[in-house]
Amino acid sequence: MLSYQHAYHAGNFADVHKHLVLYAIIDHLLRKVSSVTYIDTHAGRGRYPLNAEETLRLGEYRDGAEKLWKERGRLAEDPLLADWLEGLAAAQSRQNPTELDHYPGSPWWLAQRLREQDALRLFELHPREHEHLSRQQLADRVRQVHGDGLSGLIESLPVATPRLCVLVDPSYERKEEYGEVAATLLEAMRKARHGIVLVWYPLLPAGRHEALLDALKAGGLRKIWRSELRVASPQSERGMYGSGMLVINPPWGLDRRLEDAMARLAPVLGDASRHRGDWWVPE
């Protein structure tokens, strides 16, 4: 099934959550000179104009990135949020730099911080999404692949660089994807056990994400930090009520840094918004 296109959801609260975690990890990796290979298994388009027909149809960015943009002066009191918001500002049109008219996807966040010694591989299976992605002006060190990101991840390992960072964020349109992601991650960590892996999952009333979390724990992986942002209660929503992120092998201090940032961010998204961070599997 290739019906999912992220443009309909660009800039929503889940994007904000996911990309803030990603940004924090990139920031940590850049503190050392040694090279990093980044792999994005479900890249999407890279950068989304918020006036696009698909994005305006649902307008989910209004309850996500736009709320943060309007409160950016106050949110910038937190160092991580200040840096992330500066990155968000850099993604806007030069004609109106104070207006929020674009939302950057994970390829943009990764490519903007890429150094000469680093590498980036972007996988996208959807033909139209890959076509949009191929139009983005990215560095020569960025390799774009029209293909399945989960199998592409396994085929890419081990990498030539000393360090590895992987983002896995499928749409989970098919319920089987939870099991496929778990199986892929268990195999990937056997081939690159020191890699940092970020896994996004939706919080839905059906609770299918629990099978993913349980499978990773049962598979013997250690050192998994969990971050969940809830913007509504499961009982009040028929759709996605929250966003989850797992970080395998998180950098030291990531949990505290994100807890501080999310404590400021969550209330801006709404009175019902809550963040929880904990160790799903300890070291």
Coordinates of C-alpha atoms in Angstrom, one line a residue:
M1 CA 0.0 0.0 0.0
L2 CA 1.5 3.3 -1.1
S3 CA -1.3 5.8 -0.3
Y4 CA 0.3 7.7 2.6
Q5 CA 1.7 11.1 1.8
H6 CA 3.0 13.1 4.7
A7 CA 2.2 16.5 3.2
Y8 CA -1.3 16.1 4.6
H9 CA 0.1 16.0 8.1
A10 CA 3.3 18.2 7.8
G11 CA 4.1 20.3 10.8
N12 CA 1.7 18.6 13.2
F13 CA 2.5 18.0 16.9
A14 CA 4.1 14.6 16.1
D15 CA 6.5 16.2 13.6
V16 CA 7.5 18.7 16.2
H17 CA 8.1 16.0 18.8
K18 CA 10.0 13.7 16.4
H19 CA 12.2 16.4 14.9
L20 CA 13.1 18.0 18.3
V21 CA 14.4 14.6 19.5
L22 CA 16.3 14.1 16.2
Y23 CA 17.8 17.6 16.4
A24 CA 19.0 17.0 20.0
I25 CA 20.8 13.8 18.9
I26 CA 22.4 15.4 15.9
D27 CA 23.5 18.3 18.1
H28 CA 25.2 15.7 20.4
L29 CA 26.9 13.9 17.6
L30 CA 28.4 17.1 16.2
R31 CA 30.3 17.6 19.4
K32 CA 32.9 15.1 18.2
V33 CA 34.9 15.2 15.0
S34 CA 34.6 11.6 14.0
S35 CA 32.3 11.0 11.0
V36 CA 28.6 9.9 11.2
T37 CA 26.4 8.0 8.7
Y38 CA 22.8 9.1 9.0
I39 CA 20.1 6.8 7.5
D40 CA 16.4 8.0 7.2
T41 CA 14.3 5.0 6.3
H42 CA 11.1 6.9 5.4
A43 CA 12.3 10.3 4.2
G44 CA 9.2 11.9 2.7
R45 CA 9.5 15.1 0.6
G46 CA 12.1 16.9 2.7
R47 CA 10.5 20.4 2.9
Y48 CA 6.8 21.1 2.9
P49 CA 5.1 24.4 1.8
L50 CA 2.3 25.0 4.2
N51 CA 0.1 26.6 1.5
A52 CA 0.1 23.3 -0.5
E53 CA -3.4 21.9 -1.2
E54 CA -2.7 18.7 0.7
T55 CA -1.4 20.5 3.8
L56 CA -4.2 23.0 3.9
R57 CA -6.8 20.3 3.6
L58 CA -6.2 19.2 7.2
G59 CA -4.2 22.1 8.5
E60 CA -2.6 20.0 11.2
Y61 CA 0.4 22.4 11.4
R62 CA -1.9 24.9 13.1
D63 CA -2.0 22.7 16.2
G64 CA 1.7 21.9 16.0
A65 CA 4.5 24.0 14.5
E66 CA 2.4 27.2 14.2
K67 CA 1.7 27.3 17.9
L68 CA 5.4 27.0 18.7
W69 CA 6.2 29.6 16.1
K70 CA 3.9 32.1 17.7
E71 CA 5.4 31.5 21.1
R72 CA 9.0 31.2 19.9
G73 CA 10.2 34.2 21.9
R74 CA 9.1 32.6 25.2
L75 CA 10.1 29.1 24.2
A76 CA 13.6 30.2 23.3
E77 CA 14.4 30.5 27.0
D78 CA 15.2 26.8 26.8
P79 CA 18.6 26.3 24.9
L80 CA 17.5 23.3 22.9
L81 CA 14.2 24.9 21.8
A82 CA 16.1 28.1 21.0
D83 CA 18.4 26.2 18.6
W84 CA 15.6 24.1 17.1
L85 CA 13.5 27.2 16.5
E86 CA 16.4 28.9 14.8
G87 CA 16.6 25.9 12.5
L88 CA 12.9 26.2 11.8
A89 CA 13.4 29.9 10.9
A90 CA 16.1 29.0 8.5
A91 CA 13.7 26.8 6.6
Q92 CA 11.3 29.7 5.8
S93 CA 11.2 31.6 2.5
R94 CA 13.7 34.4 2.2
Q95 CA 11.0 36.8 1.1
N96 CA 9.1 36.5 4.4
P97 CA 11.5 35.2 7.0
T98 CA 9.2 36.1 9.9
E99 CA 6.3 34.1 8.5
L100 CA 5.9 30.3 8.9
D101 CA 5.4 29.2 5.4
H102 CA 7.3 25.9 5.2
Y103 CA 7.9 23.0 7.5
P104 CA 11.1 21.0 7.1
G105 CA 11.0 17.2 7.2
S106 CA 13.7 15.0 8.5
P107 CA 15.9 15.0 5.3
W108 CA 16.1 18.8 5.7
W109 CA 17.1 18.7 9.4
L110 CA 19.7 16.0 8.7
A111 CA 21.1 17.6 5.5
Q112 CA 21.5 21.1 7.1
R113 CA 23.8 19.7 9.8
L114 CA 25.8 17.5 7.5
R115 CA 29.6 18.0 7.6
E116 CA 32.2 17.1 5.0
Q117 CA 33.1 13.8 6.7
D118 CA 29.5 12.7 7.2
A119 CA 27.1 10.8 4.9
L120 CA 23.3 10.7 4.6
R121 CA 21.1 8.1 3.0
L122 CA 17.5 8.8 2.3
F123 CA 15.1 6.1 1.5
E124 CA 11.6 6.7 0.1
L125 CA 9.3 4.1 -1.5
H126 CA 6.4 6.2 -2.6
P127 CA 7.0 7.3 -6.2
R128 CA 5.4 10.8 -5.8
E129 CA 7.1 11.5 -2.5
H130 CA 10.5 10.4 -3.9
E131 CA 9.9 12.6 -6.9
H132 CA 9.4 15.6 -4.6
L133 CA 12.4 14.7 -2.6
S134 CA 14.7 14.4 -5.6
R135 CA 13.9 18.1 -6.4
Q136 CA 15.4 19.2 -3.1
Q137 CA 18.8 20.8 -3.4
L138 CA 20.9 18.7 -1.0
A139 CA 24.6 18.2 -0.6
D140 CA 26.5 15.8 -2.8
R141 CA 27.1 13.6 0.2
V142 CA 23.4 12.8 0.3
R143 CA 22.3 9.6 -1.4
Q144 CA 18.6 9.3 -2.3
V145 CA 17.2 5.9 -2.8
H146 CA 13.8 5.1 -4.3
G147 CA 13.1 1.9 -2.4
D148 CA 12.0 0.2 0.8
G149 CA 13.8 1.8 3.8
L150 CA 13.6 -1.2 6.2
S151 CA 15.3 -3.6 3.8
G152 CA 17.6 -0.7 2.7
L153 CA 18.7 -0.2 6.3
I154 CA 19.8 -3.8 6.7
E155 CA 21.6 -3.8 3.3
S156 CA 23.4 -0.6 4.3
L157 CA 24.9 -2.1 7.5
P158 CA 27.6 -2.1 8.7
V159 CA 28.6 1.4 7.6
A160 CA 32.1 2.7 6.9
T161 CA 32.0 5.5 9.5
P162 CA 32.8 5.2 13.2
R163 CA 29.3 6.3 14.2
L164 CA 25.7 5.7 13.0
C165 CA 22.4 7.4 13.5
V166 CA 19.2 5.9 12.1
L167 CA 15.6 7.4 12.0
V168 CA 12.8 4.9 11.4
D169 CA 9.4 6.6 11.1
P170 CA 6.9 4.6 9.0
S171 CA 3.2 5.7 8.5
Y172 CA 2.0 2.4 10.1
E173 CA -0.9 2.3 7.7
R174 CA -0.7 -1.5 7.8
K175 CA -0.8 -3.0 11.2
E176 CA 1.9 -5.5 10.1
E177 CA 4.4 -2.6 10.0
Y178 CA 4.8 -2.7 13.8
G179 CA 6.1 -6.3 13.6
E180 CA 8.2 -5.5 10.5
V181 CA 9.8 -2.5 12.3
A182 CA 10.6 -4.6 15.4
A183 CA 12.2 -7.4 13.3
T184 CA 14.2 -5.0 11.3
L185 CA 15.5 -3.2 14.3
L186 CA 16.6 -6.4 16.1
E187 CA 18.5 -7.5 13.0
A188 CA 20.0 -4.0 12.5
M189 CA 21.2 -3.8 16.1
R190 CA 23.0 -7.2 15.7
K191 CA 24.9 -5.7 12.8
A192 CA 25.5 -2.3 14.4
R193 CA 25.1 -2.6 18.1
H194 CA 26.6 0.8 19.0
G195 CA 24.4 2.7 16.6
I196 CA 21.9 5.3 17.8
V197 CA 18.4 4.5 16.5
L198 CA 15.3 6.6 16.7
V199 CA 11.9 5.0 16.2
W200 CA 8.7 7.0 15.9
Y201 CA 5.3 5.4 16.5
P202 CA 1.8 6.8 16.8
L203 CA -0.3 6.6 19.9
L204 CA -3.7 5.3 18.8
P205 CA -6.7 4.0 20.8
A206 CA -6.0 0.5 19.4
G207 CA -2.6 0.5 21.2
R208 CA -0.8 -1.5 18.5
H209 CA 2.5 0.3 19.4
E210 CA 2.6 -1.8 22.6
A211 CA 3.5 -4.9 20.5
L212 CA 6.4 -3.0 19.0
L213 CA 7.8 -1.9 22.4
D214 CA 7.3 -5.4 23.8
A215 CA 9.1 -7.1 20.9
L216 CA 12.1 -4.9 21.3
K217 CA 12.3 -5.6 25.0
A218 CA 11.8 -9.3 24.5
G219 CA 14.5 -9.3 21.8
G220 CA 17.2 -8.5 24.3
L221 CA 17.9 -4.9 23.3
R222 CA 19.2 -2.7 26.2
K223 CA 19.4 1.0 26.8
I224 CA 16.1 2.2 25.2
W225 CA 14.7 5.6 26.3
R226 CA 11.0 6.4 25.6
S227 CA 9.5 9.8 25.0
E228 CA 5.7 10.2 24.6
L229 CA 3.8 13.4 23.9
R230 CA 0.1 13.2 24.5
V231 CA -2.2 16.0 23.3
A232 CA -5.5 14.3 24.2
S233 CA -6.8 11.3 26.2
P234 CA -7.2 8.0 24.4
Q235 CA -10.9 8.0 25.3
S236 CA -11.6 11.4 23.7
E237 CA -9.9 10.7 20.3
R238 CA -10.7 8.3 17.5
G239 CA -7.5 9.0 15.8
M240 CA -3.9 9.8 16.9
Y241 CA -3.9 11.2 20.4
G242 CA -0.1 11.2 20.9
S243 CA 3.3 10.7 19.5
G244 CA 6.0 8.3 20.7
M245 CA 9.7 8.1 20.2
L246 CA 12.1 5.3 21.2
V247 CA 15.8 6.1 21.3
I248 CA 18.1 3.1 21.3
N249 CA 21.6 3.9 22.7
P250 CA 20.7 7.5 23.5
P251 CA 23.6 10.0 24.1
W252 CA 24.4 10.7 27.8
G253 CA 22.2 13.6 29.1
L254 CA 19.6 13.4 26.3
D255 CA 16.8 12.4 28.7
R256 CA 17.3 15.4 30.9
R257 CA 17.8 17.9 28.0
L258 CA 14.6 16.7 26.3
E259 CA 12.6 16.6 29.6
D260 CA 13.5 20.3 30.1
A261 CA 12.5 21.3 26.6
M262 CA 9.3 19.3 26.6
A263 CA 8.2 20.8 29.9
R264 CA 8.1 24.1 28.1
L265 CA 6.8 22.9 24.8
A266 CA 3.9 20.7 25.9
P267 CA 1.7 23.4 27.5
V268 CA 1.9 25.5 24.3
L269 CA 0.2 22.7 22.4
G270 CA -2.8 22.7 24.6
D271 CA -4.1 22.3 28.1
A272 CA -4.4 18.5 27.7
S273 CA -0.8 18.1 26.5
R274 CA 1.5 16.0 28.6
H275 CA 5.0 14.6 28.1
R276 CA 6.4 11.5 29.6
G277 CA 10.0 10.3 29.4
D278 CA 11.3 7.1 30.9
W279 CA 13.7 4.2 30.4
W280 CA 11.7 1.5 28.6
V281 CA 14.7 -0.8 28.9
P282 CA 17.6 0.2 31.2
E283 CA 21.2 -0.3 30.4

